[in-house]
Structures are given as C-alpha cells and as structure tokens.
C-alpha cells in the first residue's frame, strides 16, 4: 500500500517523455520527436530527475550521455510504455475490419519471408486497418523471451528454444544444404565425409542460439569447420557463392537461395530432423480476443503454407 500514493502522483506523459529522452539522448531531439517545445520537455526532465534523484542525462562536453541508472531504465521504459499503450487500446467490443491495431512479432528473416508475408496478405484482406510489425529477434531476446513477450504479441521460432509458454504449432519444414555451383569438390550428391571436410557458414552458433540441423551434425560426430556466422538465413547464400563453403537453410527458402547467382541446394546425406515452427506468446495475452484473432490469422497462414490444417495450440 505504501507505493500507491507515489504511483498516483505520476503522470503517464512522463513515461512518454522518459522514453523519448532515453532514445534520443537529447532534449532538443526528444522534443522534436514528441512535437513539444524544448522548455516543456526540459520541465519534464527536471521532474524525472527529482523523481529518480538522478541526472538521467549527464552532459559530456557538447553531448549528453545516459547515466548508469538511465541505461537500466531503457528497456523497462519501453516495456512499460508498450504495456500502457495496450491497456488504453483495449476495447469492450472489437471488429477486425474497423481496427487500426498494430501487432508486433519477433522472428527470423526466414519466418518473415514465409509465414510473415502470408499473415500480412491474409490480414490485409479481412482487416485493412490492422498493421503488423515484424521485428528480428537475436539470442539476447530469445534468452529473455518471458519478459520480452510481455510487451509484444508473439515470437515465431521453432521448438527447442522456449519452454513453459503458450504456443500454437504452425508448419513443418525440412533442411537443405547450400553449396556453390563452382564447388568442384561436390558432385550430384553430398557425403558425410564432405560435410566434415568442407568449411561452413552457419546462421546461429552459440549455447542457446542454434539450428536443429547444425546441432544434429555435431551429434552425428561432425564438427563443422566454421568460417563465418551470419544471423540471417536470407543472407547465407551470399556467403557461399564462389566458395567451397556449405550452409544449411530451411527447404522453404530453397527457391530464394537458388535465385542467388552461382548457388544450388542439395539434400543432406543424413536424416535431418524437421523443424517445427510455432508462434509463442505470453500467458497475459491468452484471453485477449484481439490476440486470439491474430493467432487465428497465423494458423490460416500456416495452413496455406503447408496445404493442410495447422496443428492444435498447446
């Protein structure tokens, strides 16, 4: 109860001002972003400094730097602002065709090039005012998924990375190996010896960020000789063209990979475990009718990709 009087004195506009100040690191630029006068935003900064008993922005020569507290506040502020926006955007009744809501989704470029584009197409037909914001994830975001998913609508990522969160299975995909057409060490088929002898480009390679096929290679006793790591499936073929390198991508991207001059795809010489792609979200969104509608759009898109009904939610 002791915090309630303090919270009651806070102005939501201060949260907006704080977010702009932390992002722009300049009173002038933050004021321009919010379409406010510089004195008005300076007054907000003064109130924030009093509240936190911290400078927030500390002058260093002709520029400002975030204080250590401000650095810590950056992520919390974005999350809090997004949560507040969701509270005030909620409606007793909701009609997709009249809505202007924006849904935000984390994922890889593979997910966006496949189901993301299909979701966007379907949504535009039935809810032309609805917008999707597709944002690239990274290992840090995936590792902090429980907190990140509080302020976004979902994350498209295969099974094997997240647990203890609600999800809907979407579509399955297989793996292909990408190689250069100029690679004279490879014939019409790959062998396991080739996989061990040739250099590789991998998309993700860390303890928590990896592809199931690359992890499977290691389990089969093949330690890939990695020359490059690129956190983009769509960019991977460009790192292979004109070299003796190999790479792994999902079969759903094979036609895109093969559009890169001098690149071809081959079947792997082992039984690569299929990737099961899913949409994950925070439990706080489960009963939101707007979110449920969005999940339905993803399931429609998945059925369109696979040619069959999407699996049930979990």
Short mmCIF file of N, CA, C and O in Angstrom, two decimals, residues 161-228:
data_model
loop_
_atom_site.label_atom_id
_atom_site.label_comp_id
_atom_site.label_asym_id
_atom_site.label_seq_id
_atom_site.Cartn_x
_atom_site.Cartn_y
_atom_site.Cartn_z
N UNK A 161 13.74 -23.97 -28.26
CA UNK A 161 14.36 -22.76 -27.70
C UNK A 161 13.57 -22.20 -26.51
O UNK A 161 14.15 -21.61 -25.61
N UNK A 162 12.24 -22.34 -26.53
CA UNK A 162 11.39 -21.78 -25.49
C UNK A 162 10.63 -22.90 -24.79
O UNK A 162 10.30 -23.93 -25.40
N UNK A 163 10.33 -22.69 -23.52
CA UNK A 163 9.54 -23.64 -22.75
C UNK A 163 8.60 -22.87 -21.83
O UNK A 163 8.78 -21.67 -21.59
N UNK A 164 7.58 -23.58 -21.32
CA UNK A 164 6.67 -23.02 -20.32
C UNK A 164 5.95 -21.77 -20.79
O UNK A 164 5.66 -20.88 -19.99
N UNK A 165 5.68 -21.68 -22.09
CA UNK A 165 4.91 -20.58 -22.64
C UNK A 165 3.84 -21.17 -23.57
O UNK A 165 4.05 -22.20 -24.20
N UNK A 166 2.66 -20.51 -23.65
CA UNK A 166 1.66 -20.99 -24.61
C UNK A 166 2.16 -20.82 -26.04
O UNK A 166 2.91 -19.91 -26.35
N UNK A 167 1.72 -21.72 -26.90
CA UNK A 167 2.18 -21.69 -28.29
C UNK A 167 1.13 -22.32 -29.19
O UNK A 167 0.22 -23.01 -28.74
N UNK A 168 1.27 -22.06 -30.47
CA UNK A 168 0.47 -22.72 -31.50
C UNK A 168 1.43 -23.23 -32.55
O UNK A 168 2.18 -22.45 -33.15
N UNK A 169 1.45 -24.53 -32.78
CA UNK A 169 2.27 -25.09 -33.86
C UNK A 169 1.74 -24.59 -35.19
O UNK A 169 0.52 -24.56 -35.42
N UNK A 170 2.63 -24.23 -36.09
CA UNK A 170 2.22 -23.63 -37.35
C UNK A 170 2.51 -24.52 -38.55
O UNK A 170 1.61 -25.05 -39.19
N UNK A 171 3.77 -24.72 -38.89
CA UNK A 171 4.09 -25.55 -40.05
C UNK A 171 5.45 -26.21 -39.85
O UNK A 171 6.26 -25.76 -39.05
N UNK A 172 5.63 -27.31 -40.56
CA UNK A 172 6.88 -28.06 -40.51
C UNK A 172 7.69 -27.79 -41.77
O UNK A 172 7.14 -27.52 -42.83
N UNK A 173 9.00 -27.88 -41.63
CA UNK A 173 9.87 -27.65 -42.77
C UNK A 173 11.06 -28.60 -42.66
O UNK A 173 11.39 -29.08 -41.56
N UNK A 174 11.70 -28.87 -43.76
CA UNK A 174 12.90 -29.72 -43.78
C UNK A 174 14.12 -28.84 -44.06
O UNK A 174 14.01 -27.62 -44.21
N UNK A 175 15.28 -29.48 -44.13
CA UNK A 175 16.53 -28.75 -44.32
C UNK A 175 17.18 -29.13 -45.65
O UNK A 175 17.06 -30.26 -46.11
N UNK A 176 17.86 -28.17 -46.25
CA UNK A 176 18.68 -28.43 -47.43
C UNK A 176 20.06 -27.82 -47.20
O UNK A 176 20.23 -26.90 -46.39
N UNK A 177 21.02 -28.34 -47.91
CA UNK A 177 22.39 -27.82 -47.83
C UNK A 177 22.61 -26.88 -49.01
O UNK A 177 22.24 -27.18 -50.15
N UNK A 178 23.19 -25.73 -48.75
CA UNK A 178 23.50 -24.75 -49.78
C UNK A 178 24.97 -24.87 -50.15
O UNK A 178 25.84 -24.94 -49.27
N UNK A 179 25.24 -24.91 -51.44
CA UNK A 179 26.62 -25.00 -51.93
C UNK A 179 26.76 -24.16 -53.20
O UNK A 179 25.78 -23.87 -53.87
N UNK A 180 27.99 -23.80 -53.51
CA UNK A 180 28.25 -23.03 -54.73
C UNK A 180 28.28 -23.97 -55.94
O UNK A 180 28.79 -25.10 -55.85
N UNK A 181 27.74 -23.50 -57.04
CA UNK A 181 27.80 -24.29 -58.27
C UNK A 181 29.24 -24.51 -58.72
O UNK A 181 29.55 -25.49 -59.41
N UNK A 182 30.11 -23.61 -58.34
CA UNK A 182 31.53 -23.70 -58.75
C UNK A 182 32.34 -24.63 -57.86
O UNK A 182 33.52 -24.85 -58.11
N UNK A 183 31.72 -25.19 -56.83
CA UNK A 183 32.43 -26.07 -55.90
C UNK A 183 32.68 -27.42 -56.56
O UNK A 183 31.80 -28.27 -56.64
N UNK A 184 33.91 -27.64 -57.05
CA UNK A 184 34.25 -28.85 -57.79
C UNK A 184 34.47 -30.05 -56.88
O UNK A 184 34.65 -31.18 -57.36
N UNK A 185 34.45 -29.83 -55.57
CA UNK A 185 34.64 -30.94 -54.63
C UNK A 185 33.35 -31.70 -54.38
O UNK A 185 33.35 -32.73 -53.72
N UNK A 186 32.24 -31.17 -54.93
CA UNK A 186 30.93 -31.79 -54.73
C UNK A 186 30.37 -32.21 -56.07
O UNK A 186 30.41 -31.45 -57.04
N UNK A 187 29.84 -33.42 -56.13
CA UNK A 187 29.17 -33.89 -57.33
C UNK A 187 27.68 -33.65 -57.23
O UNK A 187 27.24 -32.58 -56.77
N UNK A 188 26.91 -34.65 -57.65
CA UNK A 188 25.45 -34.51 -57.60
C UNK A 188 24.90 -34.78 -56.21
O UNK A 188 23.77 -34.42 -55.90
N UNK A 189 25.70 -35.44 -55.36
CA UNK A 189 25.24 -35.78 -54.02
C UNK A 189 26.34 -35.46 -53.01
O UNK A 189 27.53 -35.51 -53.32
N UNK A 190 25.90 -35.18 -51.80
CA UNK A 190 26.82 -34.94 -50.70
C UNK A 190 27.06 -36.22 -49.93
O UNK A 190 26.22 -37.12 -49.91
N UNK A 191 28.23 -36.31 -49.30
CA UNK A 191 28.52 -37.42 -48.40
C UNK A 191 28.86 -36.86 -47.02
O UNK A 191 29.17 -35.66 -46.88
N UNK A 192 28.81 -37.70 -46.01
CA UNK A 192 29.14 -37.26 -44.65
C UNK A 192 30.59 -36.81 -44.59
O UNK A 192 30.93 -35.88 -43.86
N UNK A 193 31.47 -37.46 -45.34
CA UNK A 193 32.88 -37.05 -45.35
C UNK A 193 33.02 -35.63 -45.87
O UNK A 193 33.85 -34.85 -45.37
N UNK A 194 32.22 -35.26 -46.88
CA UNK A 194 32.27 -33.90 -47.40
C UNK A 194 31.85 -32.89 -46.33
O UNK A 194 32.43 -31.81 -46.21
N UNK A 195 30.84 -33.24 -45.57
CA UNK A 195 30.36 -32.33 -44.53
C UNK A 195 31.44 -32.04 -43.50
O UNK A 195 31.51 -30.95 -42.94
N UNK A 196 32.27 -33.05 -43.23
CA UNK A 196 33.33 -32.87 -42.24
C UNK A 196 34.56 -32.18 -42.81
O UNK A 196 35.32 -31.54 -42.07
N UNK A 197 34.76 -32.30 -44.13
CA UNK A 197 35.99 -31.77 -44.73
C UNK A 197 35.87 -30.33 -45.21
O UNK A 197 36.85 -29.57 -45.19
N UNK A 198 34.67 -29.93 -45.65
CA UNK A 198 34.49 -28.60 -46.23
C UNK A 198 34.16 -27.55 -45.17
O UNK A 198 33.57 -27.86 -44.12
N UNK A 199 34.51 -26.29 -45.44
CA UNK A 199 34.19 -25.21 -44.49
C UNK A 199 32.70 -24.88 -44.52
O UNK A 199 32.00 -25.19 -45.48
N UNK A 200 32.24 -24.20 -43.46
CA UNK A 200 30.82 -23.93 -43.29
C UNK A 200 30.55 -22.45 -43.00
O UNK A 200 31.40 -21.75 -42.45
N UNK A 201 29.35 -22.04 -43.37
CA UNK A 201 28.75 -20.80 -42.88
C UNK A 201 27.51 -21.21 -42.10
O UNK A 201 26.65 -21.90 -42.65
N UNK A 202 27.43 -20.83 -40.85
CA UNK A 202 26.27 -21.16 -40.03
C UNK A 202 25.48 -19.90 -39.73
O UNK A 202 26.03 -18.79 -39.73
N UNK A 203 24.20 -20.07 -39.46
CA UNK A 203 23.35 -18.91 -39.19
C UNK A 203 23.41 -18.49 -37.72
O UNK A 203 23.45 -17.32 -37.41
N UNK A 204 23.36 -19.44 -36.82
CA UNK A 204 23.47 -19.13 -35.39
C UNK A 204 24.37 -20.18 -34.78
O UNK A 204 24.29 -21.35 -35.10
N UNK A 205 25.23 -19.76 -33.85
CA UNK A 205 26.15 -20.72 -33.27
C UNK A 205 26.55 -20.27 -31.88
O UNK A 205 27.53 -19.57 -31.66
N UNK A 206 25.71 -20.64 -30.91
CA UNK A 206 26.03 -20.38 -29.51
C UNK A 206 25.31 -21.43 -28.67
O UNK A 206 24.59 -22.27 -29.20
N UNK A 207 25.47 -21.35 -27.37
CA UNK A 207 24.87 -22.35 -26.49
C UNK A 207 23.36 -22.37 -26.60
O UNK A 207 22.73 -23.42 -26.58
N UNK A 208 22.75 -21.20 -26.75
CA UNK A 208 21.29 -21.13 -26.79
C UNK A 208 20.74 -20.79 -28.17
O UNK A 208 19.54 -20.91 -28.40
N UNK A 209 21.58 -20.33 -29.07
CA UNK A 209 21.13 -19.99 -30.42
C UNK A 209 21.77 -20.94 -31.42
O UNK A 209 22.99 -20.94 -31.59
N UNK A 210 20.94 -21.74 -32.07
CA UNK A 210 21.46 -22.74 -32.99
C UNK A 210 20.32 -23.22 -33.88
O UNK A 210 19.15 -22.96 -33.61
N UNK A 211 20.66 -23.92 -34.95
CA UNK A 211 19.65 -24.59 -35.75
C UNK A 211 19.69 -26.08 -35.41
O UNK A 211 20.75 -26.63 -35.09
N UNK A 212 18.53 -26.72 -35.48
CA UNK A 212 18.46 -28.12 -35.09
C UNK A 212 19.34 -28.99 -35.98
O UNK A 212 19.95 -29.96 -35.52
N UNK A 213 19.43 -28.65 -37.28
CA UNK A 213 20.23 -29.47 -38.20
C UNK A 213 21.72 -29.37 -37.88
O UNK A 213 22.45 -30.37 -37.94
N UNK A 214 22.20 -28.15 -37.54
CA UNK A 214 23.61 -27.99 -37.19
C UNK A 214 23.92 -28.72 -35.89
O UNK A 214 24.99 -29.35 -35.74
N UNK A 215 22.99 -28.68 -34.93
CA UNK A 215 23.18 -29.41 -33.68
C UNK A 215 23.19 -30.92 -33.95
O UNK A 215 23.97 -31.66 -33.34
N UNK A 216 22.36 -31.36 -34.88
CA UNK A 216 22.30 -32.77 -35.22
C UNK A 216 23.61 -33.24 -35.85
O UNK A 216 24.06 -34.37 -35.62
N UNK A 217 24.21 -32.38 -36.67
CA UNK A 217 25.51 -32.72 -37.26
C UNK A 217 26.53 -33.06 -36.17
O UNK A 217 27.27 -34.05 -36.27
N UNK A 218 26.58 -32.25 -35.14
CA UNK A 218 27.51 -32.49 -34.05
C UNK A 218 27.21 -33.80 -33.33
O UNK A 218 28.10 -34.53 -32.93
N UNK A 219 25.91 -34.08 -33.18
CA UNK A 219 25.52 -35.32 -32.53
C UNK A 219 25.91 -36.54 -33.36
O UNK A 219 26.08 -37.64 -32.83
N UNK A 220 26.04 -36.34 -34.68
CA UNK A 220 26.47 -37.43 -35.57
C UNK A 220 27.99 -37.51 -35.68
O UNK A 220 28.51 -38.31 -36.47
N UNK A 221 28.69 -36.70 -34.92
CA UNK A 221 30.15 -36.75 -34.91
C UNK A 221 30.82 -35.84 -35.92
O UNK A 221 32.03 -35.93 -36.13
N UNK A 222 30.06 -34.93 -36.54
CA UNK A 222 30.62 -33.97 -37.49
C UNK A 222 30.77 -32.62 -36.79
O UNK A 222 29.78 -32.02 -36.38
N UNK A 223 32.00 -32.15 -36.64
CA UNK A 223 32.23 -30.83 -36.06
C UNK A 223 32.49 -29.86 -37.22
O UNK A 223 33.59 -29.86 -37.80
N UNK A 224 31.51 -29.07 -37.62
CA UNK A 224 31.68 -28.19 -38.78
C UNK A 224 32.86 -27.23 -38.60
O UNK A 224 33.05 -26.66 -37.52
N UNK A 225 33.63 -27.08 -39.65
CA UNK A 225 34.74 -26.11 -39.66
C UNK A 225 34.15 -24.77 -40.08
O UNK A 225 33.95 -24.49 -41.26
N UNK A 226 33.86 -23.93 -39.10
CA UNK A 226 33.08 -22.72 -39.33
C UNK A 226 34.00 -21.57 -39.74
O UNK A 226 34.92 -21.21 -39.03
N UNK A 227 33.71 -20.99 -40.92
CA UNK A 227 34.46 -19.83 -41.38
C UNK A 227 33.70 -18.53 -41.14
O UNK A 227 34.32 -17.46 -41.02
N UNK A 228 32.36 -18.60 -41.09
CA UNK A 228 31.57 -17.39 -40.85
C UNK A 228 30.28 -17.77 -40.13
O UNK A 228 29.76 -18.88 -40.32
#
